[in-house]
PDB file of C-alpha atoms in Angstrom:
ATOM      1  CA  MET A   1     -25.455  72.983 -45.081  1.00  0.00           C
ATOM      2  CA  GLU A   2     -26.952  69.460 -45.428  1.00  0.00           C
ATOM      3  CA  GLN A   3     -23.500  68.287 -46.186  1.00  0.00           C
ATOM      4  CA  TRP A   4     -22.155  69.931 -42.958  1.00  0.00           C
ATOM      5  CA  LEU A   5     -25.201  68.295 -40.804  1.00  0.00           C
ATOM      6  CA  SER A   6     -24.447  64.865 -42.433  1.00  0.00           C
ATOM      7  CA  GLN A   7     -20.836  64.775 -41.073  1.00  0.00           C
ATOM      8  CA  TYR A   8     -22.287  64.556 -37.604  1.00  0.00           C
ATOM      9  CA  SER A   9     -24.508  62.047 -35.786  1.00  0.00           C
ATOM     10  CA  GLY A  10     -25.582  61.613 -32.268  1.00  0.00           C
ATOM     11  CA  GLY A  11     -23.193  63.052 -29.786  1.00  0.00           C
ATOM     12  CA  GLU A  12     -20.986  64.324 -32.325  1.00  0.00           C
ATOM     13  CA  PHE A  13     -23.724  66.701 -33.638  1.00  0.00           C
ATOM     14  CA  PHE A  14     -23.366  68.896 -30.505  1.00  0.00           C
ATOM     15  CA  LEU A  15     -19.517  68.606 -30.642  1.00  0.00           C
ATOM     16  CA  GLY A  16     -19.669  69.662 -34.186  1.00  0.00           C
ATOM     17  CA  ILE A  17     -21.844  72.669 -33.536  1.00  0.00           C
ATOM     18  CA  ALA A  18     -19.513  73.598 -30.514  1.00  0.00           C
ATOM     19  CA  THR A  19     -16.325  73.363 -32.921  1.00  0.00           C
ATOM     20  CA  SER A  20     -18.235  75.595 -35.523  1.00  0.00           C
ATOM     21  CA  ILE A  21     -19.260  78.087 -32.915  1.00  0.00           C
ATOM     22  CA  GLY A  22     -15.716  78.227 -31.682  1.00  0.00           C
ATOM     23  CA  GLN A  23     -14.293  78.750 -35.112  1.00  0.00           C
ATOM     24  CA  ILE A  24     -16.740  81.368 -35.838  1.00  0.00           C
ATOM     25  CA  ILE A  25     -15.743  83.127 -32.690  1.00  0.00           C
ATOM     26  CA  LEU A  26     -12.171  82.934 -33.637  1.00  0.00           C
ATOM     27  CA  ALA A  27     -12.808  84.253 -37.179  1.00  0.00           C
ATOM     28  CA  LEU A  28     -14.654  87.393 -35.610  1.00  0.00           C
ATOM     29  CA  LEU A  29     -11.845  87.911 -33.042  1.00  0.00           C
ATOM     30  CA  ALA A  30      -9.270  87.803 -35.905  1.00  0.00           C
ATOM     31  CA  PHE A  31     -11.599  90.007 -37.891  1.00  0.00           C
ATOM     32  CA  LEU A  32     -11.971  92.724 -35.302  1.00  0.00           C
ATOM     33  CA  ILE A  33      -8.058  92.336 -34.437  1.00  0.00           C
ATOM     34  CA  THR A  34      -7.298  92.862 -38.104  1.00  0.00           C
ATOM     35  CA  ARG A  35      -9.558  95.776 -38.687  1.00  0.00           C
ATOM     36  CA  SER A  36      -8.156  97.666 -35.640  1.00  0.00           C
ATOM     37  CA  VAL A  37      -4.613  96.872 -36.478  1.00  0.00           C
ATOM     38  CA  GLY A  38      -5.189  97.801 -40.231  1.00  0.00           C
ATOM     39  CA  LYS A  39      -6.985 101.154 -39.183  1.00  0.00           C
ATOM     40  CA  ARG A  40      -3.938 101.965 -37.099  1.00  0.00           C
ATOM     41  CA  LEU A  41      -1.516 101.135 -39.881  1.00  0.00           C
ATOM     42  CA  ILE A  42      -3.439 103.238 -42.364  1.00  0.00           C
ATOM     43  CA  SER A  43      -3.672 106.228 -40.064  1.00  0.00           C
ATOM     44  CA  GLY A  44      -0.021 105.919 -39.265  1.00  0.00           C
ATOM     45  CA  SER A  45       0.934 105.687 -43.020  1.00  0.00           C
ATOM     46  CA  PHE A  46      -1.136 108.776 -44.008  1.00  0.00           C
ATOM     47  CA  SER A  47       0.452 110.645 -41.267  1.00  0.00           C
ATOM     48  CA  LYS A  48       3.837 109.803 -42.277  1.00  0.00           C
ATOM     49  CA  MET A  49       2.785 110.874 -45.833  1.00  0.00           C
ATOM     50  CA  GLU A  50       1.398 114.105 -44.610  1.00  0.00           C
ATOM     51  CA  VAL A  51       4.910 115.136 -43.232  1.00  0.00           C
ATOM     52  CA  GLN A  52       7.046 113.691 -45.878  1.00  0.00           C
ATOM     53  CA  ARG A  53       5.107 114.810 -48.952  1.00  0.00           C
ATOM     54  CA  GLY A  54       3.759 118.002 -47.392  1.00  0.00           C
ATOM     55  CA  MET A  55       0.092 117.168 -48.004  1.00  0.00           C
ATOM     56  CA  SER A  56      -2.607 119.390 -46.675  1.00  0.00           C
ATOM     57  CA  ALA A  57      -4.556 117.799 -43.481  1.00  0.00           C
ATOM     58  CA  GLY A  58      -7.754 117.996 -45.325  1.00  0.00           C
ATOM     59  CA  ARG A  59      -6.474 115.852 -48.281  1.00  0.00           C
ATOM     60  CA  VAL A  60      -4.786 113.315 -45.814  1.00  0.00           C
ATOM     61  CA  LYS A  61      -8.342 112.930 -43.985  1.00  0.00           C
ATOM     62  CA  THR A  62      -9.923 112.404 -47.173  1.00  0.00           C
ATOM     63  CA  LEU A  63      -7.785 109.730 -48.610  1.00  0.00           C
ATOM     64  CA  GLU A  64      -7.550 108.163 -45.163  1.00  0.00           C
ATOM     65  CA  LYS A  65     -11.238 107.832 -44.525  1.00  0.00           C
ATOM     66  CA  LEU A  66     -11.589 106.387 -48.229  1.00  0.00           C
ATOM     67  CA  THR A  67      -8.944 103.854 -47.785  1.00  0.00           C
ATOM     68  CA  ILE A  68     -10.343 102.929 -44.338  1.00  0.00           C
ATOM     69  CA  ASN A  69     -13.808 102.286 -45.853  1.00  0.00           C
ATOM     70  CA  ALA A  70     -12.378 100.336 -48.631  1.00  0.00           C
ATOM     71  CA  PHE A  71     -10.374  97.923 -46.337  1.00  0.00           C
ATOM     72  CA  SER A  72     -13.353  97.506 -44.263  1.00  0.00           C
ATOM     73  CA  TYR A  73     -15.513  96.353 -47.081  1.00  0.00           C
ATOM     74  CA  VAL A  74     -12.896  93.930 -48.313  1.00  0.00           C
ATOM     75  CA  LEU A  75     -12.214  92.668 -44.595  1.00  0.00           C
ATOM     76  CA  ILE A  76     -16.084  91.975 -44.442  1.00  0.00           C
ATOM     77  CA  PHE A  77     -16.162  90.101 -47.467  1.00  0.00           C
ATOM     78  CA  VAL A  78     -13.449  87.828 -46.550  1.00  0.00           C
ATOM     79  CA  PHE A  79     -14.991  87.515 -42.991  1.00  0.00           C
ATOM     80  CA  ILE A  80     -18.389  86.111 -44.716  1.00  0.00           C
ATOM     81  CA  THR A  81     -16.094  83.803 -46.894  1.00  0.00           C
ATOM     82  CA  ILE A  82     -14.572  82.302 -44.083  1.00  0.00           C
ATOM     83  CA  VAL A  83     -17.917  81.836 -42.083  1.00  0.00           C
ATOM     84  CA  ILE A  84     -19.490  80.136 -45.211  1.00  0.00           C
ATOM     85  CA  SER A  85     -16.302  77.882 -45.595  1.00  0.00           C
ATOM     86  CA  ILE A  86     -16.917  76.835 -41.848  1.00  0.00           C
ATOM     87  CA  PHE A  87     -20.329  75.433 -42.689  1.00  0.00           C
ATOM     88  CA  GLY A  88     -18.726  73.436 -45.586  1.00  0.00           C
ATOM     89  CA  LEU A  89     -20.117  75.484 -48.227  1.00  0.00           C
ATOM     90  CA  ASP A  90     -18.263  76.326 -51.397  1.00  0.00           C
ATOM     91  CA  ALA A  91     -16.795  79.931 -51.352  1.00  0.00           C
ATOM     92  CA  THR A  92     -16.093  79.947 -54.908  1.00  0.00           C
ATOM     93  CA  GLY A  93     -19.836  80.351 -55.453  1.00  0.00           C
ATOM     94  CA  LEU A  94     -19.809  83.413 -53.464  1.00  0.00           C
ATOM     95  CA  ILE A  95     -17.112  84.967 -55.329  1.00  0.00           C
ATOM     96  CA  ALA A  96     -18.586  83.973 -58.617  1.00  0.00           C
ATOM     97  CA  GLY A  97     -21.915  85.590 -57.336  1.00  0.00           C
ATOM     98  CA  ALA A  98     -20.260  88.909 -56.442  1.00  0.00           C
ATOM     99  CA  GLY A  99     -18.764  88.761 -59.941  1.00  0.00           C
ATOM    100  CA  VAL A 100     -22.345  88.580 -61.267  1.00  0.00           C
ATOM    101  CA  VAL A 101     -23.741  90.928 -58.937  1.00  0.00           C
ATOM    102  CA  GLY A 102     -20.803  93.282 -60.069  1.00  0.00           C
ATOM    103  CA  LEU A 103     -21.795  92.770 -63.845  1.00  0.00           C
ATOM    104  CA  ALA A 104     -25.483  93.520 -63.088  1.00  0.00           C
ATOM    105  CA  ILE A 105     -24.710  96.649 -61.287  1.00  0.00           C
ATOM    106  CA  GLY A 106     -22.530  97.877 -64.173  1.00  0.00           C
ATOM    107  CA  PHE A 107     -25.355  97.286 -66.605  1.00  0.00           C
ATOM    108  CA  GLY A 108     -28.463  98.195 -64.651  1.00  0.00           C
ATOM    109  CA  ALA A 109     -27.487 100.598 -61.871  1.00  0.00           C
ATOM    110  CA  GLN A 110     -26.537 103.524 -63.906  1.00  0.00           C
ATOM    111  CA  GLY A 111     -26.884 105.922 -60.944  1.00  0.00           C
ATOM    112  CA  LEU A 112     -24.499 103.841 -58.731  1.00  0.00           C
ATOM    113  CA  VAL A 113     -21.954 103.794 -61.672  1.00  0.00           C
ATOM    114  CA  SER A 114     -22.468 107.538 -62.057  1.00  0.00           C
ATOM    115  CA  ASP A 115     -21.891 108.188 -58.445  1.00  0.00           C
ATOM    116  CA  VAL A 116     -18.524 106.204 -58.292  1.00  0.00           C
ATOM    117  CA  VAL A 117     -17.255 107.764 -61.518  1.00  0.00           C
ATOM    118  CA  THR A 118     -18.134 111.198 -60.335  1.00  0.00           C
ATOM    119  CA  GLY A 119     -16.581 110.309 -56.804  1.00  0.00           C
ATOM    120  CA  PHE A 120     -13.449 109.259 -58.430  1.00  0.00           C
ATOM    121  CA  PHE A 121     -12.947 112.298 -60.363  1.00  0.00           C
ATOM    122  CA  LEU A 122     -13.897 114.673 -57.420  1.00  0.00           C
ATOM    123  CA  LEU A 123     -10.921 112.994 -55.583  1.00  0.00           C
ATOM    124  CA  LEU A 124      -8.492 112.787 -58.655  1.00  0.00           C
ATOM    125  CA  GLU A 125      -8.884 116.454 -59.343  1.00  0.00           C
ATOM    126  CA  LYS A 126      -8.787 117.491 -55.707  1.00  0.00           C
ATOM    127  CA  GLN A 127     -12.094 119.634 -56.137  1.00  0.00           C
ATOM    128  CA  LEU A 128     -12.859 119.188 -52.174  1.00  0.00           C
ATOM    129  CA  ASP A 129     -11.301 117.728 -49.101  1.00  0.00           C
ATOM    130  CA  VAL A 130     -12.395 117.084 -45.459  1.00  0.00           C
ATOM    131  CA  ASP A 131     -12.856 120.229 -43.425  1.00  0.00           C
ATOM    132  CA  ASP A 132     -13.436 122.518 -46.711  1.00  0.00           C
ATOM    133  CA  TYR A 133     -16.233 124.901 -46.586  1.00  0.00           C
ATOM    134  CA  VAL A 134     -18.241 124.107 -49.931  1.00  0.00           C
ATOM    135  CA  THR A 135     -21.313 124.690 -51.696  1.00  0.00           C
ATOM    136  CA  ALA A 136     -22.117 121.500 -53.709  1.00  0.00           C
ATOM    137  CA  GLY A 137     -25.184 119.817 -54.851  1.00  0.00           C
ATOM    138  CA  GLY A 138     -27.362 122.707 -53.481  1.00  0.00           C
ATOM    139  CA  VAL A 139     -25.912 122.334 -50.086  1.00  0.00           C
ATOM    140  CA  ASP A 140     -23.604 124.615 -48.046  1.00  0.00           C
ATOM    141  CA  GLY A 141     -21.332 123.285 -45.079  1.00  0.00           C
ATOM    142  CA  ILE A 142     -18.288 121.666 -44.142  1.00  0.00           C
ATOM    143  CA  VAL A 143     -17.233 118.410 -45.718  1.00  0.00           C
ATOM    144  CA  GLU A 144     -17.035 115.635 -43.473  1.00  0.00           C
ATOM    145  CA  GLN A 145     -16.281 112.737 -45.807  1.00  0.00           C
ATOM    146  CA  VAL A 146     -15.640 112.212 -49.406  1.00  0.00           C
ATOM    147  CA  GLY A 147     -16.682 108.571 -50.651  1.00  0.00           C
ATOM    148  CA  LEU A 148     -16.899 107.077 -54.023  1.00  0.00           C
ATOM    149  CA  ARG A 149     -20.749 106.932 -53.760  1.00  0.00           C
ATOM    150  CA  ASN A 150     -21.660 110.148 -51.841  1.00  0.00           C
ATOM    151  CA  THR A 151     -20.342 113.190 -49.975  1.00  0.00           C
ATOM    152  CA  GLN A 152     -21.194 113.914 -46.535  1.00  0.00           C
ATOM    153  CA  ILE A 153     -21.619 117.578 -45.857  1.00  0.00           C
ATOM    154  CA  ARG A 154     -22.240 119.074 -42.408  1.00  0.00           C
ATOM    155  CA  GLY A 155     -24.547 122.267 -42.492  1.00  0.00           C
ATOM    156  CA  PHE A 156     -24.077 125.172 -40.246  1.00  0.00           C
ATOM    157  CA  ASP A 157     -27.282 124.134 -38.388  1.00  0.00           C
ATOM    158  CA  GLY A 158     -25.594 120.911 -37.516  1.00  0.00           C
ATOM    159  CA  THR A 159     -27.498 118.857 -40.209  1.00  0.00           C
ATOM    160  CA  LEU A 160     -25.650 116.054 -41.826  1.00  0.00           C
ATOM    161  CA  HIS A 161     -26.313 116.044 -45.587  1.00  0.00           C
ATOM    162  CA  PHE A 162     -25.489 113.003 -47.691  1.00  0.00           C
ATOM    163  CA  VAL A 163     -25.376 114.143 -51.279  1.00  0.00           C
ATOM    164  CA  PRO A 164     -25.030 111.601 -54.125  1.00  0.00           C
ATOM    165  CA  ASN A 165     -21.998 112.201 -56.011  1.00  0.00           C
ATOM    166  CA  ARG A 166     -23.968 112.297 -59.378  1.00  0.00           C
ATOM    167  CA  ALA A 167     -26.077 115.290 -57.666  1.00  0.00           C
ATOM    168  CA  ILE A 168     -22.661 117.339 -57.622  1.00  0.00           C
ATOM    169  CA  GLY A 169     -23.033 119.349 -60.937  1.00  0.00           C
ATOM    170  CA  ASN A 170     -20.505 121.880 -59.645  1.00  0.00           C
ATOM    171  CA  VAL A 171     -18.554 122.683 -56.667  1.00  0.00           C
ATOM    172  CA  SER A 172     -17.858 126.092 -55.117  1.00  0.00           C
ATOM    173  CA  ASN A 173     -14.960 125.719 -52.842  1.00  0.00           C
ATOM    174  CA  HIS A 174     -14.794 128.434 -50.227  1.00  0.00           C
ATOM    175  CA  SER A 175     -11.646 127.212 -48.511  1.00  0.00           C
ATOM    176  CA  ARG A 176      -9.141 127.679 -51.263  1.00  0.00           C
ATOM    177  CA  GLY A 177      -6.980 130.918 -50.755  1.00  0.00           C
ATOM    178  CA  ASN A 178      -7.769 133.835 -48.712  1.00  0.00           C
ATOM    179  CA  MET A 179     -11.234 134.944 -48.023  1.00  0.00           C
ATOM    180  CA  ARG A 180     -12.973 138.334 -48.255  1.00  0.00           C
ATOM    181  CA  ALA A 181     -14.520 140.036 -45.213  1.00  0.00           C
ATOM    182  CA  LEU A 182     -16.830 142.880 -46.047  1.00  0.00           C
ATOM    183  CA  VAL A 183     -18.556 145.399 -43.884  1.00  0.00           C
ATOM    184  CA  ASP A 184     -21.010 148.220 -44.860  1.00  0.00           C
ATOM    185  CA  MET A 185     -21.365 151.099 -42.337  1.00  0.00           C
ATOM    186  CA  SER A 186     -23.957 153.989 -42.674  1.00  0.00           C
ATOM    187  CA  ILE A 187     -23.549 157.693 -41.688  1.00  0.00           C
ATOM    188  CA  SER A 188     -26.094 160.372 -41.954  1.00  0.00           C
ATOM    189  CA  TYR A 189     -26.174 163.047 -44.703  1.00  0.00           C
ATOM    190  CA  GLU A 190     -25.370 165.693 -42.329  1.00  0.00           C
ATOM    191  CA  ASP A 191     -21.869 164.186 -41.475  1.00  0.00           C
ATOM    192  CA  ASN A 192     -18.770 164.805 -43.240  1.00  0.00           C
ATOM    193  CA  ILE A 193     -17.680 161.927 -45.546  1.00  0.00           C
ATOM    194  CA  ASP A 194     -13.829 162.489 -45.453  1.00  0.00           C
ATOM    195  CA  GLU A 195     -13.976 162.745 -41.698  1.00  0.00           C
ATOM    196  CA  ALA A 196     -15.917 159.484 -41.328  1.00  0.00           C
ATOM    197  CA  ILE A 197     -13.604 157.728 -43.608  1.00  0.00           C
ATOM    198  CA  THR A 198     -10.653 158.977 -41.741  1.00  0.00           C
ATOM    199  CA  VAL A 199     -12.183 157.896 -38.468  1.00  0.00           C
ATOM    200  CA  LEU A 200     -13.241 154.198 -39.838  1.00  0.00           C
ATOM    201  CA  GLN A 201      -9.720 153.708 -41.355  1.00  0.00           C
ATOM    202  CA  ALA A 202      -7.949 154.391 -38.051  1.00  0.00           C
ATOM    203  CA  ALA A 203     -10.150 151.832 -36.549  1.00  0.00           C
ATOM    204  CA  CYS A 204      -9.498 149.363 -39.328  1.00  0.00           C
ATOM    205  CA  ASP A 205      -5.847 149.840 -38.760  1.00  0.00           C
ATOM    206  CA  ARG A 206      -6.098 149.022 -34.969  1.00  0.00           C
ATOM    207  CA  VAL A 207      -7.999 145.714 -35.605  1.00  0.00           C
ATOM    208  CA  ALA A 208      -5.524 144.674 -38.238  1.00  0.00           C
ATOM    209  CA  ALA A 209      -2.737 145.131 -35.608  1.00  0.00           C
ATOM    210  CA  GLU A 210      -4.337 142.895 -33.137  1.00  0.00           C
ATOM    211  CA  ASP A 211      -5.680 140.171 -35.264  1.00  0.00           C
ATOM    212  CA  GLU A 212      -3.155 137.886 -37.212  1.00  0.00           C
ATOM    213  CA  ALA A 213      -6.123 136.244 -39.208  1.00  0.00           C
ATOM    214  CA  ILE A 214      -6.289 139.414 -41.315  1.00  0.00           C
ATOM    215  CA  LYS A 215      -3.790 139.186 -44.271  1.00  0.00           C
ATOM    216  CA  GLU A 216      -4.769 142.312 -46.031  1.00  0.00           C
ATOM    217  CA  GLY A 217      -6.400 145.460 -45.080  1.00  0.00           C
ATOM    218  CA  PRO A 218      -8.979 146.224 -43.925  1.00  0.00           C
ATOM    219  CA  ASN A 219      -9.455 149.352 -45.995  1.00  0.00           C
ATOM    220  CA  VAL A 220     -12.291 151.849 -46.331  1.00  0.00           C
ATOM    221  CA  ILE A 221     -12.769 151.774 -50.198  1.00  0.00           C
ATOM    222  CA  GLY A 222     -15.300 154.781 -50.063  1.00  0.00           C
ATOM    223  CA  VAL A 223     -19.117 155.350 -50.754  1.00  0.00           C
ATOM    224  CA  GLN A 224     -20.886 152.260 -51.558  1.00  0.00           C
ATOM    225  CA  GLY A 225     -24.358 153.651 -51.907  1.00  0.00           C
ATOM    226  CA  LEU A 226     -26.756 156.370 -51.074  1.00  0.00           C
ATOM    227  CA  GLY A 227     -29.818 155.385 -49.228  1.00  0.00           C
ATOM    228  CA  ASP A 228     -33.036 157.249 -48.238  1.00  0.00           C
ATOM    229  CA  SER A 229     -31.585 158.439 -45.086  1.00  0.00           C
ATOM    230  CA  ASP A 230     -27.998 157.203 -45.122  1.00  0.00           C
ATOM    231  CA  VAL A 231     -24.624 157.305 -46.938  1.00  0.00           C
ATOM    232  CA  VAL A 232     -22.964 153.753 -46.903  1.00  0.00           C
ATOM    233  CA  LEU A 233     -19.274 153.379 -46.496  1.00  0.00           C
ATOM    234  CA  ARG A 234     -17.868 149.895 -47.379  1.00  0.00           C
ATOM    235  CA  VAL A 235     -14.998 148.233 -45.751  1.00  0.00           C
ATOM    236  CA  ILE A 236     -13.003 145.354 -47.354  1.00  0.00           C
ATOM    237  CA  ALA A 237     -10.312 143.006 -45.904  1.00  0.00           C
ATOM    238  CA  LYS A 238      -8.750 139.776 -46.767  1.00  0.00           C
ATOM    239  CA  THR A 239      -8.651 136.961 -44.192  1.00  0.00           C
ATOM    240  CA  GLU A 240      -7.610 133.356 -43.558  1.00  0.00           C
ATOM    241  CA  ASN A 241      -9.905 130.601 -44.534  1.00  0.00           C
ATOM    242  CA  MET A 242     -12.913 130.325 -42.471  1.00  0.00           C
ATOM    243  CA  GLN A 243     -12.074 133.484 -40.417  1.00  0.00           C
ATOM    244  CA  GLN A 244     -13.871 136.030 -42.419  1.00  0.00           C
ATOM    245  CA  TRP A 245     -17.066 135.918 -40.191  1.00  0.00           C
ATOM    246  CA  ALA A 246     -15.112 136.498 -36.926  1.00  0.00           C
ATOM    247  CA  VAL A 247     -13.253 139.464 -38.591  1.00  0.00           C
ATOM    248  CA  GLU A 248     -16.442 141.067 -39.920  1.00  0.00           C
ATOM    249  CA  ARG A 249     -17.906 140.745 -36.354  1.00  0.00           C
ATOM    250  CA  LYS A 250     -14.723 142.434 -34.765  1.00  0.00           C
ATOM    251  CA  LEU A 251     -14.853 145.168 -37.425  1.00  0.00           C
ATOM    252  CA  ARG A 252     -18.475 146.112 -36.866  1.00  0.00           C
ATOM    253  CA  LYS A 253     -17.907 146.392 -33.169  1.00  0.00           C
ATOM    254  CA  ALA A 254     -14.823 148.505 -33.567  1.00  0.00           C
ATOM    255  CA  LEU A 255     -16.214 150.696 -36.339  1.00  0.00           C
ATOM    256  CA  LYS A 256     -19.459 151.392 -34.246  1.00  0.00           C
ATOM    257  CA  GLU A 257     -17.372 152.334 -31.303  1.00  0.00           C
ATOM    258  CA  ALA A 258     -15.134 154.802 -33.407  1.00  0.00           C
ATOM    259  CA  LEU A 259     -18.164 156.435 -34.909  1.00  0.00           C
ATOM    260  CA  ASP A 260     -19.927 156.825 -31.569  1.00  0.00           C
ATOM    261  CA  ALA A 261     -16.584 158.435 -29.888  1.00  0.00           C
ATOM    262  CA  ASN A 262     -16.448 160.917 -32.787  1.00  0.00           C
ATOM    263  CA  ASN A 263     -20.003 161.835 -32.603  1.00  0.00           C
ATOM    264  CA  ILE A 264     -20.710 160.557 -35.957  1.00  0.00           C
ATOM    265  CA  GLU A 265     -24.465 159.409 -36.367  1.00  0.00           C
ATOM    266  CA  ILE A 266     -25.391 155.971 -37.443  1.00  0.00           C
ATOM    267  CA  PRO A 267     -28.811 156.747 -38.986  1.00  0.00           C
ATOM    268  CA  PHE A 268     -31.904 154.532 -38.170  1.00  0.00           C
ATOM    269  CA  PRO A 269     -35.506 154.927 -39.344  1.00  0.00           C
ATOM    270  CA  HIS A 270     -37.626 157.604 -37.955  1.00  0.00           C
ATOM    271  CA  GLN A 271     -41.393 157.915 -38.070  1.00  0.00           C
ATOM    272  CA  VAL A 272     -43.172 161.243 -37.782  1.00  0.00           C
ATOM    273  CA  TYR A 273     -46.792 161.494 -36.651  1.00  0.00           C
ATOM    274  CA  ILE A 274     -48.833 164.320 -37.609  1.00  0.00           C
ATOM    275  CA  GLU A 275     -51.993 164.900 -35.614  1.00  0.00           C
ATOM    276  CA  LYS A 276     -54.533 167.252 -37.272  1.00  0.00           C
ATOM    277  CA  LYS A 277     -56.803 169.024 -34.857  1.00  0.00           C
ATOM    278  CA  ASP A 278     -59.987 170.488 -35.779  1.00  0.00           C
ATOM    279  CA  GLN A 279     -60.345 174.273 -35.480  1.00  0.00           C
TER     280      GLN A 279
END
């Protein structure tokens, strides 16, 4: 900095400041333009890759966001180097310092290194992608971003969880293959079980004909349990990813209406009060 100030004296001082400010503004504009153009090129490249190589949309989003983050970090480092050079400082010292910091991180920050290594294998082995519904690190939700340091998971209540990659001991990915929709319906002990199964299966067939998200079934598999006041009949179907809850809601409505239409009772708790009167 002193070397930079010593270059100017008197009126040249203000001219030098104005020149440096102008150079910084030009560098900032170049940074913003390069970042915008770079993001568009990266997004366009991954869009072409999705079409040409038949990659899944989630996988493309995952790699695209990771590449954009890495590109942004490199661009910020270059911008800082240029600004330091404008003030007459030696940029090689910054680069050497970055190498020393990286070496210190390698020896000291074991948690950070563990995050990076785990994140690398999560991506390499395709354990999860953006938009997948997963259980990881004790958190359930939709993956919004997979980075080399942490994974962002949006919970169903709207909370965004930042899970360090080293905390992900195992991953349960609920978005690979068809999912199961399961509905249990109860009837009273007085009703005929075979008749109830026939009524429920007819309702299931109607729902399957109307809903394209159902890939297999629904089928009434029979008596699941015997309760205190009810007989439990189980219905199972295979659905598209993330559609199992919607199918379950539709099935419950259709099955309830079918039982009501055929005068088959769905039991509910009853309370009996006995009043003892003195003679």
